[in-house]
Coordinates of C-alpha atoms in Angstrom, one line a residue:
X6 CA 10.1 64.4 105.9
X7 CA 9.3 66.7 109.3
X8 CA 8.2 66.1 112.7
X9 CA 5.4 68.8 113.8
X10 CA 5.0 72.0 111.3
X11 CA 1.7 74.2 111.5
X12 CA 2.8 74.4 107.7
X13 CA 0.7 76.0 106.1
X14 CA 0.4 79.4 106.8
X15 CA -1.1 82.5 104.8
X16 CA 0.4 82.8 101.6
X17 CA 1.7 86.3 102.0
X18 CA 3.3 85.2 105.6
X19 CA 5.4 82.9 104.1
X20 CA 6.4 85.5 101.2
X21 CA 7.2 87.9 103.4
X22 CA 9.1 85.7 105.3
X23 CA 11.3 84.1 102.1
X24 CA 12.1 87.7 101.1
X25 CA 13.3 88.9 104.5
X26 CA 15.7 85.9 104.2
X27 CA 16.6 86.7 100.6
X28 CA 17.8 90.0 102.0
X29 CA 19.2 89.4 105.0
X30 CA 20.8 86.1 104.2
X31 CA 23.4 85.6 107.2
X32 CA 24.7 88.9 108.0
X33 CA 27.3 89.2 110.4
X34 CA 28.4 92.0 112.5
X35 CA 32.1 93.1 111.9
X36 CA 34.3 91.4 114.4
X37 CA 32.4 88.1 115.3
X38 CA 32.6 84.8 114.3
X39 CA 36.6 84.7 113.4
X40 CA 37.7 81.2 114.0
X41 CA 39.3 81.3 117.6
X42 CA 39.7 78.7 119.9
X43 CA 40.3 81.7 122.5
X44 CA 37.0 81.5 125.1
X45 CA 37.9 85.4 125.4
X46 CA 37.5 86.2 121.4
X47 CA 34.1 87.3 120.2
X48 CA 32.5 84.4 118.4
X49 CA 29.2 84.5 116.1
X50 CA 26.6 81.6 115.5
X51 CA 24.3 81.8 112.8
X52 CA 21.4 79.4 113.7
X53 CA 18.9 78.6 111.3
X54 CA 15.8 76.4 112.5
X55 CA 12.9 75.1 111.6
X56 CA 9.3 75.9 112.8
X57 CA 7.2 73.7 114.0
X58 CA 4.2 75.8 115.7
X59 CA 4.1 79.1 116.6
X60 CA 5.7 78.0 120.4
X61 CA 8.9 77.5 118.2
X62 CA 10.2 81.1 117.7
X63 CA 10.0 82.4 121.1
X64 CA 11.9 79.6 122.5
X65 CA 14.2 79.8 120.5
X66 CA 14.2 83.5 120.9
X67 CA 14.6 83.1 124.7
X68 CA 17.0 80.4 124.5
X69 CA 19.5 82.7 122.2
X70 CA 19.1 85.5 124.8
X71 CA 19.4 83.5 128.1
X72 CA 22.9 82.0 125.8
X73 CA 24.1 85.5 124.8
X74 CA 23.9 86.6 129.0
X75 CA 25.6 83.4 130.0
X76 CA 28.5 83.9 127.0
X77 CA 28.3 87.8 126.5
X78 CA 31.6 86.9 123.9
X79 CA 29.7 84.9 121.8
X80 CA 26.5 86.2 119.7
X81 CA 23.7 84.1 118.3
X82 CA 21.9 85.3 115.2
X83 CA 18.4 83.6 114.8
X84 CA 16.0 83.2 111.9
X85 CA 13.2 80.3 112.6
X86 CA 11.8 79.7 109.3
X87 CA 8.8 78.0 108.1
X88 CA 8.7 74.7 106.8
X89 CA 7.4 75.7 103.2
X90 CA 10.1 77.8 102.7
X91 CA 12.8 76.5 105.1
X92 CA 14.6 74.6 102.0
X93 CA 14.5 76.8 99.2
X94 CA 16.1 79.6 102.6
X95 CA 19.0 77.8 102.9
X96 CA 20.0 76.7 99.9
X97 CA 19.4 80.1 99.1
X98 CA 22.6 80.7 101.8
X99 CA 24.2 78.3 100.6
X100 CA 24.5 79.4 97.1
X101 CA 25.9 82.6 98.3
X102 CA 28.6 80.7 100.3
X103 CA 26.9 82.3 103.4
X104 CA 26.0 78.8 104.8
X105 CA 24.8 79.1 108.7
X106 CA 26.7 78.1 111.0
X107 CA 24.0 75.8 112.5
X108 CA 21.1 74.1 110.6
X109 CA 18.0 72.6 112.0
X110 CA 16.2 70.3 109.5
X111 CA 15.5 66.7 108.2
X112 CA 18.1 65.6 105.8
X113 CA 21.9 66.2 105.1
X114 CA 24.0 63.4 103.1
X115 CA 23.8 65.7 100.0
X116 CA 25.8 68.1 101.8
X117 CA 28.4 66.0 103.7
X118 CA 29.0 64.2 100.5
X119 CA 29.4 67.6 98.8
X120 CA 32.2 68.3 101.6
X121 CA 30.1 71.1 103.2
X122 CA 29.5 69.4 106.8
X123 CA 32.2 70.2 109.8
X124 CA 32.2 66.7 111.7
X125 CA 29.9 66.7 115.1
X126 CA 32.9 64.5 116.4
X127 CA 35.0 67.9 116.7
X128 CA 32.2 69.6 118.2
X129 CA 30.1 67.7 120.6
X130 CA 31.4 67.9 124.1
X131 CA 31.9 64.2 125.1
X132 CA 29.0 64.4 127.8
X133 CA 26.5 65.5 125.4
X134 CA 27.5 62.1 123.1
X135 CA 27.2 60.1 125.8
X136 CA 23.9 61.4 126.4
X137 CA 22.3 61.0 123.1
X138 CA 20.5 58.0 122.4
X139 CA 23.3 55.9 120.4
X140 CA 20.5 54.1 118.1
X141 CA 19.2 57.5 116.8
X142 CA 22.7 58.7 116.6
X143 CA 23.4 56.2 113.6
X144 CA 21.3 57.8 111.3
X145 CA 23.1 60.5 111.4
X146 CA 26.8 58.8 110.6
X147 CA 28.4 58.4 106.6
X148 CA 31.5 56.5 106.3
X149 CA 32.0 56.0 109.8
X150 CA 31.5 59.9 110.5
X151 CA 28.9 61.8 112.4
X152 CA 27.4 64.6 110.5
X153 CA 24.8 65.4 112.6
X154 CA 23.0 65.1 115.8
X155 CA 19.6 64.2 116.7
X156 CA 17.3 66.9 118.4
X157 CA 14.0 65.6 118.1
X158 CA 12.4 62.8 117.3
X159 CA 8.8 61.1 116.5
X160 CA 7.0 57.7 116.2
X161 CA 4.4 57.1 113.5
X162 CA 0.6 55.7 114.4
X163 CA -2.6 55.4 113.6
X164 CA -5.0 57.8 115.6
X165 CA -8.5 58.0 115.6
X166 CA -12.1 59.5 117.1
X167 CA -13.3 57.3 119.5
X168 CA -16.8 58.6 119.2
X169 CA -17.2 58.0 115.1
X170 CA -16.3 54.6 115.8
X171 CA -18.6 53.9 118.9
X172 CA -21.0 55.6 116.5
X173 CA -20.5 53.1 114.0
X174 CA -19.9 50.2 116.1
X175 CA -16.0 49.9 115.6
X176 CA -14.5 48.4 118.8
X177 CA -11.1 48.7 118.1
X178 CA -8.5 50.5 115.6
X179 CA -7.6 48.4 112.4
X180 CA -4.2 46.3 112.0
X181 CA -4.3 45.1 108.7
X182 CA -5.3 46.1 105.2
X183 CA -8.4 44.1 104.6
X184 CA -10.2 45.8 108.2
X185 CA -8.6 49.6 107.3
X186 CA -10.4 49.1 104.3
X187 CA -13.8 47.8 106.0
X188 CA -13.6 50.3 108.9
X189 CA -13.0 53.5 106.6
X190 CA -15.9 52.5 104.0
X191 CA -18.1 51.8 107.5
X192 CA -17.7 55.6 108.6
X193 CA -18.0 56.6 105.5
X194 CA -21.7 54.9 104.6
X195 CA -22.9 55.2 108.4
X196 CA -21.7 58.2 109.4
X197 CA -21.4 60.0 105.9
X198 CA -18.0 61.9 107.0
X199 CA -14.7 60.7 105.6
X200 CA -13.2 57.2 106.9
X201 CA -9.5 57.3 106.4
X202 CA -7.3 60.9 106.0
X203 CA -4.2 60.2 103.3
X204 CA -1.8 63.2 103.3
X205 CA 0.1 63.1 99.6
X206 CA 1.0 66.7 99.8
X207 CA 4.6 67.9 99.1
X208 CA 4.7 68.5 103.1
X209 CA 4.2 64.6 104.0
X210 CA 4.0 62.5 100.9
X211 CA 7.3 60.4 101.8
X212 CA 5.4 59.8 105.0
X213 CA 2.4 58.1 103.6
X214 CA 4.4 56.2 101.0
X215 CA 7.0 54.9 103.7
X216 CA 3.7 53.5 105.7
X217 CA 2.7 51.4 103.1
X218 CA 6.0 50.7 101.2
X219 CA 7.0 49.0 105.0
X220 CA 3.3 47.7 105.5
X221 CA 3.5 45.7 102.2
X222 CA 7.0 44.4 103.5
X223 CA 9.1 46.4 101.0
X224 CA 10.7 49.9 102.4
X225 CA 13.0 52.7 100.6
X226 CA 16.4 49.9 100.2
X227 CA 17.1 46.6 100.6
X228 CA 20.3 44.9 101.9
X229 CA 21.9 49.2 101.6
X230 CA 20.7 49.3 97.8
X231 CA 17.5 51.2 96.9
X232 CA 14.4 49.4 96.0
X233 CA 12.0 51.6 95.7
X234 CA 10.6 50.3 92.6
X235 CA 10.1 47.0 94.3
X236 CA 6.9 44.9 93.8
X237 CA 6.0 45.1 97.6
X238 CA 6.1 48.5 97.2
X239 CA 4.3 48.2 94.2
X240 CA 1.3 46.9 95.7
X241 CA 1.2 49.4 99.2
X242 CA 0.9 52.5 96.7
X243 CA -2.1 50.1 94.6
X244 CA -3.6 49.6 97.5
X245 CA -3.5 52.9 98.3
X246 CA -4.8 54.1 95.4
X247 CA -7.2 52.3 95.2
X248 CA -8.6 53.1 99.1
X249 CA -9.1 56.9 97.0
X250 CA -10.6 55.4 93.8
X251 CA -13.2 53.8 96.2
X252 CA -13.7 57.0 98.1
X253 CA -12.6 55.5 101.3
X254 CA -10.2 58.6 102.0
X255 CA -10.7 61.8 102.5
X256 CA -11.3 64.1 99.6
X257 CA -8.3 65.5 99.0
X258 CA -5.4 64.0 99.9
X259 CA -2.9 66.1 97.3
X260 CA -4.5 69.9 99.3
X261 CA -5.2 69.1 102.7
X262 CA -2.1 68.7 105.2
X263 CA -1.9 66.1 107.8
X264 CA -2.1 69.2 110.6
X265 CA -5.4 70.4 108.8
X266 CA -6.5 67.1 108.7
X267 CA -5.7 66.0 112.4
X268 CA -8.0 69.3 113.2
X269 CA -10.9 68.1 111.0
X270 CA -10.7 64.5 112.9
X271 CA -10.7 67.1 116.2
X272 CA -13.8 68.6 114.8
X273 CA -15.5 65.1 114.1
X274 CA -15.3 64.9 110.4
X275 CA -13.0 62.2 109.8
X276 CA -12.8 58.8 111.2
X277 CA -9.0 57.9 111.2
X278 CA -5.4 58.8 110.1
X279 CA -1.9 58.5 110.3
X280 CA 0.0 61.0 112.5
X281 CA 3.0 61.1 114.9
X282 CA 3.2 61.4 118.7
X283 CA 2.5 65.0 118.7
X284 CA -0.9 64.5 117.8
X285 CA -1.2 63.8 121.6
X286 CA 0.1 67.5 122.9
X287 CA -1.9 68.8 120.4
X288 CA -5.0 68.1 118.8
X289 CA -6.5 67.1 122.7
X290 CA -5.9 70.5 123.5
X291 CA -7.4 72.4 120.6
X292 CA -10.3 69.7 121.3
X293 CA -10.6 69.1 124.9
X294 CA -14.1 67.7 124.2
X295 CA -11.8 65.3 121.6
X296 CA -12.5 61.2 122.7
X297 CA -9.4 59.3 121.3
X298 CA -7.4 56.3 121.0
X299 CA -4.3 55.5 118.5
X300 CA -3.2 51.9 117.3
X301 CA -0.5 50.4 115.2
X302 CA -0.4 51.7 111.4
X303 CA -2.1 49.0 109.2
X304 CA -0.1 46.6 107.1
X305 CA -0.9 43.7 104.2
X306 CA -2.1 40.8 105.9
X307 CA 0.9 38.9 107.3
X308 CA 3.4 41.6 107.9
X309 CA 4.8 42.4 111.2
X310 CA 3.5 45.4 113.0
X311 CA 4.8 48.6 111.8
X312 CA 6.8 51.4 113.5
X313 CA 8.1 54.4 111.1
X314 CA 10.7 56.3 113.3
X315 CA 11.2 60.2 112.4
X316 CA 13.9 62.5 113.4
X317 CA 15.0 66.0 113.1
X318 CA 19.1 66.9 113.0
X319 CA 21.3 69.4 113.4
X320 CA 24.6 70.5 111.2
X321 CA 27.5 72.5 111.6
X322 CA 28.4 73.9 108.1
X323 CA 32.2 75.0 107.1
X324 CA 32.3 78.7 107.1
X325 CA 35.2 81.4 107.5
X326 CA 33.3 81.8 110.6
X327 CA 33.6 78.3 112.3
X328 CA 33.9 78.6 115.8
X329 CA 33.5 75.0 117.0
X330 CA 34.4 76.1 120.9
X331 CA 31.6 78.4 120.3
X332 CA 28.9 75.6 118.4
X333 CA 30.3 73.4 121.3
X334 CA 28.6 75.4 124.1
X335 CA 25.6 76.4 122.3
X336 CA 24.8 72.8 121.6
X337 CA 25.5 71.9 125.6
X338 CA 23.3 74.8 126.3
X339 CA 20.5 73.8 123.8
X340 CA 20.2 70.0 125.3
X341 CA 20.8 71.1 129.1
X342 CA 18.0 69.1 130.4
X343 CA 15.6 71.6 131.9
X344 CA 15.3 73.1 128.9
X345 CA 15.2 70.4 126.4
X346 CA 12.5 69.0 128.4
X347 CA 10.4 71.9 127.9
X348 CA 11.0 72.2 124.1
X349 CA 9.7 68.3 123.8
X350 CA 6.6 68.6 126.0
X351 CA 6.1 72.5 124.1
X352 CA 5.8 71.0 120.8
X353 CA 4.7 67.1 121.6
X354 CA 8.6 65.1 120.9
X355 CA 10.3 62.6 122.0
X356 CA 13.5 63.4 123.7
X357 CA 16.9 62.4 122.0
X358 CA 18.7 62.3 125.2
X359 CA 18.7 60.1 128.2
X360 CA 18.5 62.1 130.9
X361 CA 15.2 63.9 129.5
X362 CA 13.8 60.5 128.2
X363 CA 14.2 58.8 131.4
X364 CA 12.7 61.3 134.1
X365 CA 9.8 62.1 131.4
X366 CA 9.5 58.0 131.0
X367 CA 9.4 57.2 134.7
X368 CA 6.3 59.7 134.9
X369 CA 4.3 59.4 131.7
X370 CA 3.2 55.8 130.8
X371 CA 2.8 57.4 127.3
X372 CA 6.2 58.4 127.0
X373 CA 7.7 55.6 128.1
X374 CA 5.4 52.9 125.2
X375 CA 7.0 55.5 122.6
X376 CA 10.3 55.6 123.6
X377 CA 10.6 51.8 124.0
X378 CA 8.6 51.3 120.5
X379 CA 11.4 53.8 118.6
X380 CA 14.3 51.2 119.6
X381 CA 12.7 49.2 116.7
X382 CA 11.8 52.0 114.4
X383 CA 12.0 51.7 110.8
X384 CA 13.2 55.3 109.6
X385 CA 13.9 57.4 106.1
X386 CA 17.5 56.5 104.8
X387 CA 18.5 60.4 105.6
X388 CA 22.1 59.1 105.7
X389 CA 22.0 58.2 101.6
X390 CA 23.0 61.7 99.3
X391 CA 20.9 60.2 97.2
X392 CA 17.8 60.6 99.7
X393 CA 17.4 64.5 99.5
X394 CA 16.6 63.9 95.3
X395 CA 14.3 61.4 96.0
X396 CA 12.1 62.9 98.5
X397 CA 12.1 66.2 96.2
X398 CA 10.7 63.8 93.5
X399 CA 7.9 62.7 95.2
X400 CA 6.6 66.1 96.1
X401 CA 4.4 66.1 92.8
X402 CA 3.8 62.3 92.3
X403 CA 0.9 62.1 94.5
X404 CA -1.6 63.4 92.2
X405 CA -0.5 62.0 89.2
X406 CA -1.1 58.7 90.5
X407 CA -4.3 59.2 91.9
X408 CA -5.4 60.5 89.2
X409 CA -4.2 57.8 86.8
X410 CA -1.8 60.1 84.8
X411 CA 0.8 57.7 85.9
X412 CA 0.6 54.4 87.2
X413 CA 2.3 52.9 90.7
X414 CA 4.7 50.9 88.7
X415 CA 5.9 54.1 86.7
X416 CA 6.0 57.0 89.4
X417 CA 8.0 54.3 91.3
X418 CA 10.3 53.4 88.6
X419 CA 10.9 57.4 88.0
X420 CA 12.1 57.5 91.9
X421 CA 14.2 54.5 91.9
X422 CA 16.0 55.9 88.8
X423 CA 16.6 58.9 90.5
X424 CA 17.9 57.4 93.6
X425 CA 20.3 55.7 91.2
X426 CA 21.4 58.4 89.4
X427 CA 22.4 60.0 92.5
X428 CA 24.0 57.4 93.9
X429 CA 27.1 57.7 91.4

């Protein structure tokens, strides 16, 4: 799953978008990219990143040009892509052995185990690896070997209008099952808008089923074997169901995005849901009028508190073109401070390196809670191949389960045979 995506765009946007990808794939111009460790040799990038608002092209649109006059030798081709169809867009490229050079996005054990990844060792300039956060650098390691690097990153809590639950006589934001449950049906029978939003679509579903898979003290493995079926697990997606079945959620948690429904909460129509940090950057501003407060996310009675960790990475893929001198300064030039710090406050992260996280720490109070609270973050098991089948998978189980077409124990079953499957 990924960190901050205005996702869901107009349909013929995103088709227009997929077939200027289809067509241009990763063209190169004649001459670049040829595998050189000569600083004077023309080098290409191809750079493929995801979009996360629409703040993301431009900088990255600037960022490629202030590169390209800094290192007029080596040239930068850019395509941001939007969410919805960033996966099927590079697995287009890759299918046509015109992998980028560079690839922004959420998982990648699939392709190191298929032998596609170069190593980050052989690329990352030694300050930049010192700089990174070594906890959310594991993540990104198989066998011993780092794959990827961390760009951004996110922590998981509950956020919720401060005036629904004055309204309704709430005092303060739920920890456990049993008062989620009794807060959301409150809003709902006082206020008559919706108490708890639950996003199940194919954008977040892994999200919402990691929140209560953790809350119900189960999770994705156990002991570096997958679990998923587990009984704890079990249980967080019943109780979760069963928070729909009593009309406790919103409406529709299978349509509506968690970005469409953090704007409905904006516009007073929802009591509560689950979001990351960004919500902070963003729904405030779009709703300056917006009084709101944030808590831990709810778990069964019992459990310790939950944090779910999320982060973004980035790969080098093998190509005739590899230039890792080139992806070497690129990347120094992407994390150089001043501007990394503006990407993370543009779109609402949390830094992956020091030096940003500890100036932006020492003056934001805020900053510094959610950087402390990651050390201890629970987050996806990216580094597994088998990861990128599973969360595929779940893209469609939401509303089979809701709907009673399939039961907890069964959709969960399906995933964990999956995960197994491609594990060997």
């Amino acid at each position: 799953m990924s960190l901050f995506a205005h996702r869901k765009r107009g349909l013929l946007i995103i088709l227009l978008q997929l077939a200027a990808v289809l067509f241009t794939g990763c063209i190169r111009e004649d001459g670049h990219g040829s595998a050189s460790t000569n600083p004077e040799a023309k080098a290409s990038i191809t750079f493929v990143a995801a979009e996360y608002s629409s703040s993301t092209k431009p900088y990255f649109e600037k960022l490629v040009k202030d590169f390209e006059t800094k290192y007029p030798n080596i040239k930068v081709e850019l395509q941001v892509i939007n969410w919805d169809i960033l996966d099927s867009a590079y697995n287009t490229m890759i299918s046509r052995n015109e992998p980028p050079d560079l690839l922004l996005t959420n998982i990648y054990a699939h392709f190191a185990k298929d032998g596609l990844l170069n190593s980050m060792d052989d690329i990352l300039s030694k300050e930049l690896k010192d700089d990174i956060y070594p906890y959310l650098m594991e993540s990104s390691k198989m066998e011993g070997t780092q794959y990827t690097v961390p760009y951004v990153a996110t922590i998981r809590q509950l956020y919720y209008n401060k005036d629904i639950y004055n309204e309704v006589g709430i005092t303060q934001p739920p920890t456990d099952w049993k008062s989620l449950e009794e807060d959301a049906r409150k809003i709902k029978e006082t206020k008559q808008v919706d108490g708890f939003g639950v996003d199940l679509t194919d954008n977040e579903i892994w999200a919402y089923l990691s929140y209560f898979f953790y809350g119900a003290g189960g999770g994705w493995m156990r002991n570096g074997e997958w679990a998923i079926n587990s009984p704890e697990n079990v249980e967080g997606i019943t109780f979760l169901k069963d928070l729909y079945a009593k009309g406790l959620t919103d409406a529709e948690p299978t349509v509506t995005t968690r970005d469409e429904k953090q704007r409905i909460l904006g516009n007073g129509k929802l009591g509560m849901l689950i979001s990351g940090n960004y919500f902070e950057a963003v729904v405030p501003h779009e709703y300056p009028g917006l009084k709101w407060g944030k808590g831990p996310i709810p778990v069964k009675e019992g459990q310790t508190p939950l944090v779910l960790g999320v982060q973004d990475v980035l790969m080098s893929f093998k190509t005739d073109h590899t230039n890792k001198e080139a992806l070497s300064k690129f990347l120094d030039f992407m994390y150089e401070s001043a501007r990394y710090e503006e990407f993370v406050l543009r779109e609402g992260f949390l830094p992956t390196i020091q030096t940003v996280g500890s100036k932006l720490a020492k003056d934001d109070p805020a900053m510094k809670q959610n950087l402390d609270a990651i050390k201890t973050a629970k987050f996806y098991p990216i580094q597994d191949p088998a990861w990128s089948a599973v969360l595929n998978a779940t893209r469609n189980m939401g509303q089979t389960v809701l709907l009673g077409q399939t039961s907890p124990k069964q959709a969960l079953d399906r995933l964990q045979q999956i995960a197994l499957n491609k594990s060997h």
